[in-house]
Amino acid sequence: MFDIIKKGTNMRITKKDLKNLFYRKPFAKRLSLMLIGVFIMGICVAFMRMCHLGTDPFSAINYGLVKYIPLSFGTLELIFNGILLILVVFNDISRLGWGTLGNMIIVGYTADFVTFLMEKFFGITSLDVLPIRIAVMLAAVFVFVFAAALYINAGLGSSA
């Protein structure tokens, strides 16, 4: 049993609460939706990066840090998410789940992989023509929002 102090109250989380958090039915369907959502979010982050018009706020922080820390975007995002995860555990453990881990691990490494594929097979590291950049950015944002909705509606935990 875990004891968590939240805003001056003592809230006890039992093993049953944790089991319900991770294994509510239909788990396979929800897990599939979450995985599809985070993979698509990673793809969209890679395309947003190629547009050089910005990304979502969390990715922007990590892409900015990549310039100063010699790690891949996926690794840096995993480390940064891990630090935030520790803070969330002490604040509100009920928000954690398989979706938390999926978002921590999959989005950054998927963005790295898509960037690698675009460079390796198409020779594209960034988009240069402004109308194309704007069109790709708008499409990426629209699809990112749809993917985030899949991830959130799966109800398997929030990202850190």
PDB file of C-alpha atoms in Angstrom, residues 98-152:
ATOM      1  CA  TRP A  98       0.651   2.444 -19.687  1.00  0.00           C
ATOM      2  CA  GLY A  99      -0.029   5.573 -21.741  1.00  0.00           C
ATOM      3  CA  THR A 100       2.471   7.455 -19.609  1.00  0.00           C
ATOM      4  CA  LEU A 101       5.194   4.974 -20.524  1.00  0.00           C
ATOM      5  CA  GLY A 102       4.097   4.840 -24.157  1.00  0.00           C
ATOM      6  CA  ASN A 103       4.287   8.590 -24.522  1.00  0.00           C
ATOM      7  CA  MET A 104       7.621   8.761 -22.707  1.00  0.00           C
ATOM      8  CA  ILE A 105       9.305   6.201 -24.915  1.00  0.00           C
ATOM      9  CA  ILE A 106       7.563   6.061 -28.276  1.00  0.00           C
ATOM     10  CA  VAL A 107       6.997   9.672 -29.374  1.00  0.00           C
ATOM     11  CA  GLY A 108      10.635  10.782 -29.263  1.00  0.00           C
ATOM     12  CA  TYR A 109      12.139   7.658 -30.758  1.00  0.00           C
ATOM     13  CA  THR A 110       9.482   7.556 -33.502  1.00  0.00           C
ATOM     14  CA  ALA A 111      10.330  11.166 -34.398  1.00  0.00           C
ATOM     15  CA  ASP A 112      14.026  10.235 -34.525  1.00  0.00           C
ATOM     16  CA  PHE A 113      13.277   7.211 -36.723  1.00  0.00           C
ATOM     17  CA  VAL A 114      11.064   9.140 -39.161  1.00  0.00           C
ATOM     18  CA  THR A 115      13.715  11.876 -39.405  1.00  0.00           C
ATOM     19  CA  PHE A 116      16.341   9.203 -40.110  1.00  0.00           C
ATOM     20  CA  LEU A 117      14.154   7.607 -42.820  1.00  0.00           C
ATOM     21  CA  MET A 118      13.465  10.950 -44.497  1.00  0.00           C
ATOM     22  CA  GLU A 119      17.196  11.747 -44.581  1.00  0.00           C
ATOM     23  CA  LYS A 120      18.318   8.268 -45.653  1.00  0.00           C
ATOM     24  CA  PHE A 121      15.777   7.475 -48.356  1.00  0.00           C
ATOM     25  CA  PHE A 122      14.629  10.895 -49.564  1.00  0.00           C
ATOM     26  CA  GLY A 123      17.543  13.152 -48.638  1.00  0.00           C
ATOM     27  CA  ILE A 124      15.171  15.528 -46.860  1.00  0.00           C
ATOM     28  CA  THR A 125      16.357  17.108 -43.638  1.00  0.00           C
ATOM     29  CA  SER A 126      14.160  20.191 -43.859  1.00  0.00           C
ATOM     30  CA  LEU A 127      11.590  21.756 -46.145  1.00  0.00           C
ATOM     31  CA  ASP A 128      12.642  24.949 -47.914  1.00  0.00           C
ATOM     32  CA  VAL A 129       9.660  26.318 -49.865  1.00  0.00           C
ATOM     33  CA  LEU A 130       7.409  28.340 -47.567  1.00  0.00           C
ATOM     34  CA  PRO A 131       4.019  27.299 -49.032  1.00  0.00           C
ATOM     35  CA  ILE A 132       5.036  23.631 -48.744  1.00  0.00           C
ATOM     36  CA  ARG A 133       6.276  24.184 -45.181  1.00  0.00           C
ATOM     37  CA  ILE A 134       2.975  25.816 -44.231  1.00  0.00           C
ATOM     38  CA  ALA A 135       0.902  23.050 -45.857  1.00  0.00           C
ATOM     39  CA  VAL A 136       2.907  20.271 -44.216  1.00  0.00           C
ATOM     40  CA  MET A 137       2.789  22.069 -40.869  1.00  0.00           C
ATOM     41  CA  LEU A 138      -0.980  22.503 -40.995  1.00  0.00           C
ATOM     42  CA  ALA A 139      -1.439  18.847 -41.938  1.00  0.00           C
ATOM     43  CA  ALA A 140       0.960  17.714 -39.197  1.00  0.00           C
ATOM     44  CA  VAL A 141      -0.805  19.804 -36.547  1.00  0.00           C
ATOM     45  CA  PHE A 142      -4.224  18.533 -37.613  1.00  0.00           C
ATOM     46  CA  VAL A 143      -3.086  14.890 -37.553  1.00  0.00           C
ATOM     47  CA  PHE A 144      -1.186  15.457 -34.272  1.00  0.00           C
ATOM     48  CA  VAL A 145      -4.384  16.684 -32.605  1.00  0.00           C
ATOM     49  CA  PHE A 146      -6.275  13.631 -33.882  1.00  0.00           C
ATOM     50  CA  ALA A 147      -3.484  11.341 -32.599  1.00  0.00           C
ATOM     51  CA  ALA A 148      -3.467  13.100 -29.230  1.00  0.00           C
ATOM     52  CA  ALA A 149      -7.226  12.535 -29.018  1.00  0.00           C
ATOM     53  CA  LEU A 150      -6.692   8.798 -29.592  1.00  0.00           C
ATOM     54  CA  TYR A 151      -4.000   8.737 -26.921  1.00  0.00           C
ATOM     55  CA  ILE A 152      -6.038  10.706 -24.381  1.00  0.00           C
TER      56      ILE A 152
END
